C-alpha positions as protocol buffer text, in pm:
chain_id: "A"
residue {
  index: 1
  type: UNK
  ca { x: -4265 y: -763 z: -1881 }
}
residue {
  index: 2
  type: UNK
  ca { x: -3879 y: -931 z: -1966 }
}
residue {
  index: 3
  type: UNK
  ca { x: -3767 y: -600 z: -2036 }
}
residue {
  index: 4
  type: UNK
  ca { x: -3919 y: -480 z: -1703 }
}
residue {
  index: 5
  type: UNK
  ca { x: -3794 y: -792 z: -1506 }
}
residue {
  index: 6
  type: UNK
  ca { x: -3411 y: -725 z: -1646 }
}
residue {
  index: 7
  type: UNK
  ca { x: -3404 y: -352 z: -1590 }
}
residue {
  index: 8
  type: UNK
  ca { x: -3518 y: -460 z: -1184 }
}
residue {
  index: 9
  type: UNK
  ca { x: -3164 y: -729 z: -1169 }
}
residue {
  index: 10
  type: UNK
  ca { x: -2952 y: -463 z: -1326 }
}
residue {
  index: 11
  type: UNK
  ca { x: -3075 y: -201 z: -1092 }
}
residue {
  index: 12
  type: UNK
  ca { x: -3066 y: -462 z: -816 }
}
residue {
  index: 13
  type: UNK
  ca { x: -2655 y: -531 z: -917 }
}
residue {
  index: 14
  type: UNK
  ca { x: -2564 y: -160 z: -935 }
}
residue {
  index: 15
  type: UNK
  ca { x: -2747 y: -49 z: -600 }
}
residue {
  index: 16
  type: UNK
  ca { x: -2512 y: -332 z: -440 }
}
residue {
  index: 17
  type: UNK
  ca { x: -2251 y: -190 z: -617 }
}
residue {
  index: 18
  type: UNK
  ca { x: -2273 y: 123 z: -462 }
}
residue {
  index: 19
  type: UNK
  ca { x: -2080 y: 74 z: -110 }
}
residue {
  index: 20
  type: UNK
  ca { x: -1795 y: 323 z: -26 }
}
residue {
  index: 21
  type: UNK
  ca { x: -1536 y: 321 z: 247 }
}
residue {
  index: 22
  type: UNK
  ca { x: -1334 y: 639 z: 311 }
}
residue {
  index: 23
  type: UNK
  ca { x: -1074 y: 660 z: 552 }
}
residue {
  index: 24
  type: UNK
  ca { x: -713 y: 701 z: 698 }
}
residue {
  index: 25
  type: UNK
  ca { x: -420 y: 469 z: 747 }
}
residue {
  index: 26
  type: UNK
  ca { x: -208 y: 483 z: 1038 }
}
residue {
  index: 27
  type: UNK
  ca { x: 119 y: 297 z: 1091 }
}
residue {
  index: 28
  type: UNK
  ca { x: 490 y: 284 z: 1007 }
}
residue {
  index: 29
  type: UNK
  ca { x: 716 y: 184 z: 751 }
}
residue {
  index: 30
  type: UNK
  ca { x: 1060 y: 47 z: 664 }
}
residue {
  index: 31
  type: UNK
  ca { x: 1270 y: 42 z: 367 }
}
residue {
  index: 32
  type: UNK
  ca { x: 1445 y: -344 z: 274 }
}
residue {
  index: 33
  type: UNK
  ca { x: 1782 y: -217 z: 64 }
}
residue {
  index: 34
  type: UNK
  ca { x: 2126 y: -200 z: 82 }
}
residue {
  index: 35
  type: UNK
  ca { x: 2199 y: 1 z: 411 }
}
residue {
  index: 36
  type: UNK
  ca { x: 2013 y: -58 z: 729 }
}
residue {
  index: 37
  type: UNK
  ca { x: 1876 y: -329 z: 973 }
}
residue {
  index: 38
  type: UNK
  ca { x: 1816 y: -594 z: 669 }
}
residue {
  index: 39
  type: UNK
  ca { x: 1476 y: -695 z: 894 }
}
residue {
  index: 40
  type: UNK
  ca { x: 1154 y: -708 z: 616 }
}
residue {
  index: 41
  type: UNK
  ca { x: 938 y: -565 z: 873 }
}
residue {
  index: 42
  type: UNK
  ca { x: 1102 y: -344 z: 1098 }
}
residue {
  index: 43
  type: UNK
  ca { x: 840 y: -34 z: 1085 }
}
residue {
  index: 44
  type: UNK
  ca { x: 1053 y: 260 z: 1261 }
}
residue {
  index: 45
  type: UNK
  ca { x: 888 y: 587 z: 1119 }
}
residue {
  index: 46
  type: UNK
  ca { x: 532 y: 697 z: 1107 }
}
residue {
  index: 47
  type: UNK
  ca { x: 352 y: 661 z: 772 }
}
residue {
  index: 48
  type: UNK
  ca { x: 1 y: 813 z: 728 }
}
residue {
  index: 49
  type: UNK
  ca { x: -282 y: 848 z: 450 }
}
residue {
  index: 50
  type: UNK
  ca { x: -616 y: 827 z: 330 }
}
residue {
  index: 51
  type: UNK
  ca { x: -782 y: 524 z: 152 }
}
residue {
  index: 52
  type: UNK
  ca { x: -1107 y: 451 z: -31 }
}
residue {
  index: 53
  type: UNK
  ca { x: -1318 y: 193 z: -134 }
}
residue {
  index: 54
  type: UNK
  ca { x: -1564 y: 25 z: -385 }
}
residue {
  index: 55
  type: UNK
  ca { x: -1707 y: -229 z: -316 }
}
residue {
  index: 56
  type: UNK
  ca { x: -1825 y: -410 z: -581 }
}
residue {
  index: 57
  type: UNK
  ca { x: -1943 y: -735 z: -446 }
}
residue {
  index: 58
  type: UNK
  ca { x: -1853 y: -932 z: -88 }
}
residue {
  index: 59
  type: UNK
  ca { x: -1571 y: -1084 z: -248 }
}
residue {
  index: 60
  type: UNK
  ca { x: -1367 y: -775 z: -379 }
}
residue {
  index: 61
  type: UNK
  ca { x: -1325 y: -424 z: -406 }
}
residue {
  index: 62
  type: UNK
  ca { x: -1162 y: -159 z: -620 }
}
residue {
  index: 63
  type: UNK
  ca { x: -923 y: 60 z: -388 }
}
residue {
  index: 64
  type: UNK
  ca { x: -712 y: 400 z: -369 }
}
residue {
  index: 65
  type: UNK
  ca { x: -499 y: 525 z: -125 }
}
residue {
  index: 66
  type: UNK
  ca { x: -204 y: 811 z: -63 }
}
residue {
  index: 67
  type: UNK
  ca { x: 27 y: 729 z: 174 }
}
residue {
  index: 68
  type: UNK
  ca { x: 312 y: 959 z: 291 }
}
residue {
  index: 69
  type: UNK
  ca { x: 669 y: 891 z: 510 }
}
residue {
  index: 70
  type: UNK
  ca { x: 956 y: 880 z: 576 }
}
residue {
  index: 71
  type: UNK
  ca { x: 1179 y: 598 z: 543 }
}
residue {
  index: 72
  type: UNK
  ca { x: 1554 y: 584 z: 692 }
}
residue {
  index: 73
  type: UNK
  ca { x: 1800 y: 319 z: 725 }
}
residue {
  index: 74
  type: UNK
  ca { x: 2088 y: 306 z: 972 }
}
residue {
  index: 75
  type: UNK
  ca { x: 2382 y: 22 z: 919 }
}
residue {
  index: 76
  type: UNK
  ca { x: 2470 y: -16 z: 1289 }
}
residue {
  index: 77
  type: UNK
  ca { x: 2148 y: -170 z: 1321 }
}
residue {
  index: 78
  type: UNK
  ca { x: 2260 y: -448 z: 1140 }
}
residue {
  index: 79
  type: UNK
  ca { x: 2352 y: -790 z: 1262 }
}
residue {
  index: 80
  type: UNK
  ca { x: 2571 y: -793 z: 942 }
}
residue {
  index: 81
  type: UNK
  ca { x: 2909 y: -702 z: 1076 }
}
residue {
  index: 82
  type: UNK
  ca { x: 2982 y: -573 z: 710 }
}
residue {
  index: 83
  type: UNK
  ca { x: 2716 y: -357 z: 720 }
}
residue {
  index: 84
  type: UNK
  ca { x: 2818 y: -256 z: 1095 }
}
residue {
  index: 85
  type: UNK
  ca { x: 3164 y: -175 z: 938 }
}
residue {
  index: 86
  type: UNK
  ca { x: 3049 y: 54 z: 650 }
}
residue {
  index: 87
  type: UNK
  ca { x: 2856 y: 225 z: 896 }
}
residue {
  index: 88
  type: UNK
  ca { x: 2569 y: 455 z: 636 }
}
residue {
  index: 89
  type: UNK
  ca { x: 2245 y: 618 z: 781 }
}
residue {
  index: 90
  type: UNK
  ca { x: 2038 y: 763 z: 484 }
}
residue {
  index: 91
  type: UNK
  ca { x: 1680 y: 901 z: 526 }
}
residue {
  index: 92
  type: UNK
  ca { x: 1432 y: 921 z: 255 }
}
residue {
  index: 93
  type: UNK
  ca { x: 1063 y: 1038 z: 155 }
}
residue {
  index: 94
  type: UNK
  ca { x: 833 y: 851 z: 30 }
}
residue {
  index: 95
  type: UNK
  ca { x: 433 y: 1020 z: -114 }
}
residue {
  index: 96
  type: UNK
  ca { x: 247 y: 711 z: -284 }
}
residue {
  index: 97
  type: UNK
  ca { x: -78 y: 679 z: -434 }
}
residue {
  index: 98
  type: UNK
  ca { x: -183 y: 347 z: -515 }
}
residue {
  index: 99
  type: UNK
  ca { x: -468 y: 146 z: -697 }
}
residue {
  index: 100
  type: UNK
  ca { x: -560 y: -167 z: -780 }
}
residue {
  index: 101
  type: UNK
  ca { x: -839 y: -443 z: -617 }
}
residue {
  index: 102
  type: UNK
  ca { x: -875 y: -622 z: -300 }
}
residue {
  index: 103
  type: UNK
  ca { x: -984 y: -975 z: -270 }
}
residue {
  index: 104
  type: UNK
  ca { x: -1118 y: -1137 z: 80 }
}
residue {
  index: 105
  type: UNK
  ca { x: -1137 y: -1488 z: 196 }
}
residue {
  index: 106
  type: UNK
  ca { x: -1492 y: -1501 z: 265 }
}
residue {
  index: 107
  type: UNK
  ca { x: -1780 y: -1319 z: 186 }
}
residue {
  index: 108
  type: UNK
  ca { x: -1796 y: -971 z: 353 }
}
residue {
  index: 109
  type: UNK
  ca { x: -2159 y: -821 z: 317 }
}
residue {
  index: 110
  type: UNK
  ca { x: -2138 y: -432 z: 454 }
}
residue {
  index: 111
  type: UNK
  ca { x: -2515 y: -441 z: 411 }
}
residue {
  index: 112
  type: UNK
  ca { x: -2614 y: -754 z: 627 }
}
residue {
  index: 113
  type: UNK
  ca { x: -2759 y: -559 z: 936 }
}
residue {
  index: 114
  type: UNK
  ca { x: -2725 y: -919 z: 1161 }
}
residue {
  index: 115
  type: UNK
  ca { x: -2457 y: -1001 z: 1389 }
}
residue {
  index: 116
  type: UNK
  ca { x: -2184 y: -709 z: 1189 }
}
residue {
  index: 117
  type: UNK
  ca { x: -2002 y: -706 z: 1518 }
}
residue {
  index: 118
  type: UNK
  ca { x: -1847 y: -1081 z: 1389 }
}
residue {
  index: 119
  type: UNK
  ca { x: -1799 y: -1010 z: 1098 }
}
residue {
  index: 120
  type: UNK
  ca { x: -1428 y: -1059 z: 1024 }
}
residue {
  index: 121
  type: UNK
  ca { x: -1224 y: -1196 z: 700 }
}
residue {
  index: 122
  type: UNK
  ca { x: -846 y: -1157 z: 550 }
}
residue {
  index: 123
  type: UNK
  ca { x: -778 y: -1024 z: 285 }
}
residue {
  index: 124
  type: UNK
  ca { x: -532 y: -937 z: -21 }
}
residue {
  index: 125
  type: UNK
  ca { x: -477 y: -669 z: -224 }
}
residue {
  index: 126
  type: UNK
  ca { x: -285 y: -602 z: -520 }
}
residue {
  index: 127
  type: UNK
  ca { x: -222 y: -295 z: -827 }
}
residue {
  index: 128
  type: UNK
  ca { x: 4 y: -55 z: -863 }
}
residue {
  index: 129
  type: UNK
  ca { x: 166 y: 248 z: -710 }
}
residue {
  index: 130
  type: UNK
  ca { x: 357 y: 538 z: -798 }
}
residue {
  index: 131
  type: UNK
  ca { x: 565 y: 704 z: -592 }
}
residue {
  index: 132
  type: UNK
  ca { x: 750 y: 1029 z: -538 }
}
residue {
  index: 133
  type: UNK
  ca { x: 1079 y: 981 z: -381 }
}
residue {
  index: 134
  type: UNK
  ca { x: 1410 y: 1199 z: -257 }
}
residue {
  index: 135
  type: UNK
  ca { x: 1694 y: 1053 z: -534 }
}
residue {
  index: 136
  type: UNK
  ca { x: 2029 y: 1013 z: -322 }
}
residue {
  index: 137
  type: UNK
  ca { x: 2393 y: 943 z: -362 }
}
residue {
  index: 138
  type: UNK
  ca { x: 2679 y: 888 z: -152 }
}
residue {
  index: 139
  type: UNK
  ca { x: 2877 y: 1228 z: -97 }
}
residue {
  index: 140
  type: UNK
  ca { x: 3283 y: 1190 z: -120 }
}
residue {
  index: 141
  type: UNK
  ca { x: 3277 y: 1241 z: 271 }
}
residue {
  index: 142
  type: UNK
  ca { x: 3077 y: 866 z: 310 }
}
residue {
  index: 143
  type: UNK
  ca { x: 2770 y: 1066 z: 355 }
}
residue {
  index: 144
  type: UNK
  ca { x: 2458 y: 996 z: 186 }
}
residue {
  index: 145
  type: UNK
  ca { x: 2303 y: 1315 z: 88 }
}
residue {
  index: 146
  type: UNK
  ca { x: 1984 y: 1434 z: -139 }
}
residue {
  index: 147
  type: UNK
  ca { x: 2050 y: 1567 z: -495 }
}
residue {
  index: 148
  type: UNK
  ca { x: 1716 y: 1562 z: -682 }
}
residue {
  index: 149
  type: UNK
  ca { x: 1379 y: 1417 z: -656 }
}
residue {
  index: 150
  type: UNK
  ca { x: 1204 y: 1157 z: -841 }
}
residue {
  index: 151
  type: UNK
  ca { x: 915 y: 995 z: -922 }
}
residue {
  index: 152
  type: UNK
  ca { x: 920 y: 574 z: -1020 }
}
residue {
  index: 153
  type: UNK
  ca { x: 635 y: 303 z: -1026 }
}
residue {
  index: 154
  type: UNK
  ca { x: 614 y: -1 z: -750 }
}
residue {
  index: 155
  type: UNK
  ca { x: 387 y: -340 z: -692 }
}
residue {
  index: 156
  type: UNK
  ca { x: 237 y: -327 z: -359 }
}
residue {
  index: 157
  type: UNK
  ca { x: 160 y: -693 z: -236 }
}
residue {
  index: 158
  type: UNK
  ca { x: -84 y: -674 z: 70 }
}
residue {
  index: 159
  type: UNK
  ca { x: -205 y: -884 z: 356 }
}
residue {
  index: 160
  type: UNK
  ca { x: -444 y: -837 z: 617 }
}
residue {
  index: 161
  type: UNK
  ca { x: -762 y: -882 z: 877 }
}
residue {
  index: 162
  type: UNK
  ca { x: -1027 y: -671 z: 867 }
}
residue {
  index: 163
  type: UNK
  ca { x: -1353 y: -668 z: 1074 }
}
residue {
  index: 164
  type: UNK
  ca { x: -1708 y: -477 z: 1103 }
}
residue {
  index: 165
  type: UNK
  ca { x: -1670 y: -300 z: 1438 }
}
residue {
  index: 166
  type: UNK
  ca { x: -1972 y: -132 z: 1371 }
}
residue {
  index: 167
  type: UNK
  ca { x: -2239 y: -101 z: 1155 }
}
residue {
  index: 168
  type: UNK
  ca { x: -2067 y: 165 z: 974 }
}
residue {
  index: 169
  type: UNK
  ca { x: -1748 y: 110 z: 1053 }
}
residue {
  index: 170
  type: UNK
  ca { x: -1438 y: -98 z: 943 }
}
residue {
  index: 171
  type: UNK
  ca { x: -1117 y: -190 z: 1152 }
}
residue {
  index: 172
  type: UNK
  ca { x: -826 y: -343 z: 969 }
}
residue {
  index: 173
  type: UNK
  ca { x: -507 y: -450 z: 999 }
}
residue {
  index: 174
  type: UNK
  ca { x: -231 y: -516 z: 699 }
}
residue {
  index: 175
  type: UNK
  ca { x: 155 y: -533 z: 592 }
}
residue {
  index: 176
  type: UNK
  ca { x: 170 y: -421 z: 266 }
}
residue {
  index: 177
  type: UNK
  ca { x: 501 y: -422 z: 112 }
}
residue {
  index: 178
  type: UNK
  ca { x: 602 y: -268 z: -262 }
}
residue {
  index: 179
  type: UNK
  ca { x: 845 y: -370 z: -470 }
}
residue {
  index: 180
  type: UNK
  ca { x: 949 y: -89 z: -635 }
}
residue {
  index: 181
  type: UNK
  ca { x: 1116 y: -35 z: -985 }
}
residue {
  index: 182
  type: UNK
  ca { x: 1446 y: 163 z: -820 }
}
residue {
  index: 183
  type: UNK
  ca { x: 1781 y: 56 z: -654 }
}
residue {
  index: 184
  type: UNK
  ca { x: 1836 y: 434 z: -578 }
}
residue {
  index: 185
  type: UNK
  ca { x: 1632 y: 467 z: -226 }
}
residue {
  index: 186
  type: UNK
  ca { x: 1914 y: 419 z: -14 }
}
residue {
  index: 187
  type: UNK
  ca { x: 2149 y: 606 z: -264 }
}
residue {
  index: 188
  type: UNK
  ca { x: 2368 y: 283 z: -342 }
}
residue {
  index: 189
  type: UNK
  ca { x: 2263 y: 285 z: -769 }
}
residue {
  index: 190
  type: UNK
  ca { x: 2223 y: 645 z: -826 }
}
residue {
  index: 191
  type: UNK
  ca { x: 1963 y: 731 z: -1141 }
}
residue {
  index: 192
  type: UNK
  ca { x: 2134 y: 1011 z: -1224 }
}
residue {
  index: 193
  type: UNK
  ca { x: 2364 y: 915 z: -1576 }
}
residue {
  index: 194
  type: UNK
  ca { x: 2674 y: 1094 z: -1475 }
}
residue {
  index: 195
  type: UNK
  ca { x: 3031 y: 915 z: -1481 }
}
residue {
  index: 196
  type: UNK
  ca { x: 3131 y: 1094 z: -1171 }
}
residue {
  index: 197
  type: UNK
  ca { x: 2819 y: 864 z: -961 }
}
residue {
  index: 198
  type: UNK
  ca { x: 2961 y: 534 z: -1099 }
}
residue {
  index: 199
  type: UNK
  ca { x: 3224 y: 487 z: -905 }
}
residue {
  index: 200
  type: UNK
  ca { x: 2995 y: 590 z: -566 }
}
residue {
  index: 201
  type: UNK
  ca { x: 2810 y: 284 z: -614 }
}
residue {
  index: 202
  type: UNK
  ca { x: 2766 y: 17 z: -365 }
}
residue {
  index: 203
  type: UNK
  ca { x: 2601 y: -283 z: -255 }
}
residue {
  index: 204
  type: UNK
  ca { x: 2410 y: -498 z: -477 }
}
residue {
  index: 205
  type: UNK
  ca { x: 2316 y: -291 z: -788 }
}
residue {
  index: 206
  type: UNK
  ca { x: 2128 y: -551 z: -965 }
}
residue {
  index: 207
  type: UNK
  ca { x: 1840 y: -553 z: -677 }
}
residue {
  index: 208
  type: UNK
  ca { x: 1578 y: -308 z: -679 }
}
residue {
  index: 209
  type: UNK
  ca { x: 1464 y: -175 z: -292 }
}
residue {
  index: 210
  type: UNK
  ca { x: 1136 y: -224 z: -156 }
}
residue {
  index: 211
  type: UNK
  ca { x: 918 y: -28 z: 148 }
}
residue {
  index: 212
  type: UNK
  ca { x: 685 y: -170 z: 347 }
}
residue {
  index: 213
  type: UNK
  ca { x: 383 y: 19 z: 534 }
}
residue {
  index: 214
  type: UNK
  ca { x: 220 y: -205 z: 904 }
}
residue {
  index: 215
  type: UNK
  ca { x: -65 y: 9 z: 1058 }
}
residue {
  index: 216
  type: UNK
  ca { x: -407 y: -22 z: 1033 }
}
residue {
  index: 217
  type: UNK
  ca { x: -744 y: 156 z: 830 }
}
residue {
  index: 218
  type: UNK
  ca { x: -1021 y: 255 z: 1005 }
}
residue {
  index: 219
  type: UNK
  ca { x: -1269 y: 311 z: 729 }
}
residue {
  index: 220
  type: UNK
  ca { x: -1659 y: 483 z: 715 }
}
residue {
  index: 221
  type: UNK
  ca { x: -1899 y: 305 z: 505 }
}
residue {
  index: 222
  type: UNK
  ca { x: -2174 y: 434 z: 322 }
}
residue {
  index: 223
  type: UNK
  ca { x: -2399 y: 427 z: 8 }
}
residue {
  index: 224
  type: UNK
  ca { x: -2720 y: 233 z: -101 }
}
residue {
  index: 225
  type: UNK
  ca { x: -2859 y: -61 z: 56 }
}
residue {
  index: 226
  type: UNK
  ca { x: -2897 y: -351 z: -215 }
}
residue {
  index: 227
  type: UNK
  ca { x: -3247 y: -452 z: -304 }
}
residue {
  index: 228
  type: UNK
  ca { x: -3368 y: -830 z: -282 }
}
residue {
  index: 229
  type: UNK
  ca { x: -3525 y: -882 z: -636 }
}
residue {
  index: 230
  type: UNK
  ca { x: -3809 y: -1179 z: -620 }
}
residue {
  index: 231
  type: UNK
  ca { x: -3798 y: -1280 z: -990 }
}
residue {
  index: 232
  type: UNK
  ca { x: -4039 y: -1520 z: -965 }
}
């Protein structure tokens, strides 16, 4: 009968365990390094993707996603009259796929079939990403110009709203930006190990860039409804 009564809760915990989201993400991005604007969230090109979901429990879920686009940077967008001066544009792509777990505030129940409509909480969400990239360098002609591709690891660091629209599916909202482990999107530290790229470096070439995706998921849910174990 115990053995009976325990294989009924574990069955109960995995068939609540079994709640997917799939879906895109649809926004834009911006790049925070050496040449450009300087604003942290300043999305001026279109980034686009697919993400997934687990959710293990109301409280958090394991997550995946691919994001691709483009990311540019223009210095007479600055308000830095230095940067205005120097005068760089460079454009860059970015294709990330990231994991890691998502946390909300409050309890978010997919499977609660009452009053989903209100059903609304923030949320964080944290991992890791890696990330292909175009590796630049400034050209003798003050141009900055591709020269090979490369691929390099980032921390996203999330924030956002989502709600239950419907009973199956999810609207959300989030700025997400990732600190990545590369000074070289904007071409001011080139990677490369060549003599004839040290003296083409500029700007600060002890920070590393960062990109940061704004849009929003729309997310399908699916999967098994939990079961209500009386153990009594």
């Amino acid at each position: 009968m115990y053995r009976l009564t325990i294989l009924l809760l574990l069955s109960c915990c995995f068939s609540f365990g079994q709640i997917h989201e799939v879906g895109l993400f649809v926004g834009g991005s911006n790049a925070i390094a050496d040449v450009g604007s300087g604003k942290y969230i300043n999305p001026n090109d279109i980034a686009i993707g697919g993400i997934y979901k687990w959710n293990r429990s109301p409280r958090h879920s394991y997550r995946i996603s691919a994001i691709y686009s483009s990311i540019t940077g223009d210095d007479s967008k600055s308000s830095d009259p230095r940067r205005k001066q120097r005068n760089l544009t460079f454009k860059n792509e970015v294709k990330e796929i990231t994991a890691g777990m998502e946390f909300t505030f409050w309890e978010f129940d997919l499977h609660d079939q009452h009053n989903y409509a209100i059903k609304t909480t923030p949320y964080l969400f944290s991992g890791l990403s890696y990330f292909n990239y175009n590796a630049l360098v400034l050209n003798p002609n003050n141009k900055i110009e591709e020269y090979n591709s490369h691929n390099s690891l980032a921390i996203p660091m999330v924030v956002g709203i989502k709600s239950a629209i419907t009973k199956q599916f999810v609207l959300a909202v989030e700025i997400g930006a990732r600190y990545t482990f590369t000074d070289d999107l904007d071409g001011s530290n080139p990677v490369r190990d060549k003599e004839e790229f040290e003296s083409l470096k500029f700007g600060n070439t002890n920070s590393n860039d960062w990109y940061v995706f704004t849009g929003i998921t729309l997310t399908y849910t699916f999967g098994k409804n939990p079961c209500f174990c009386n153990t009594n």
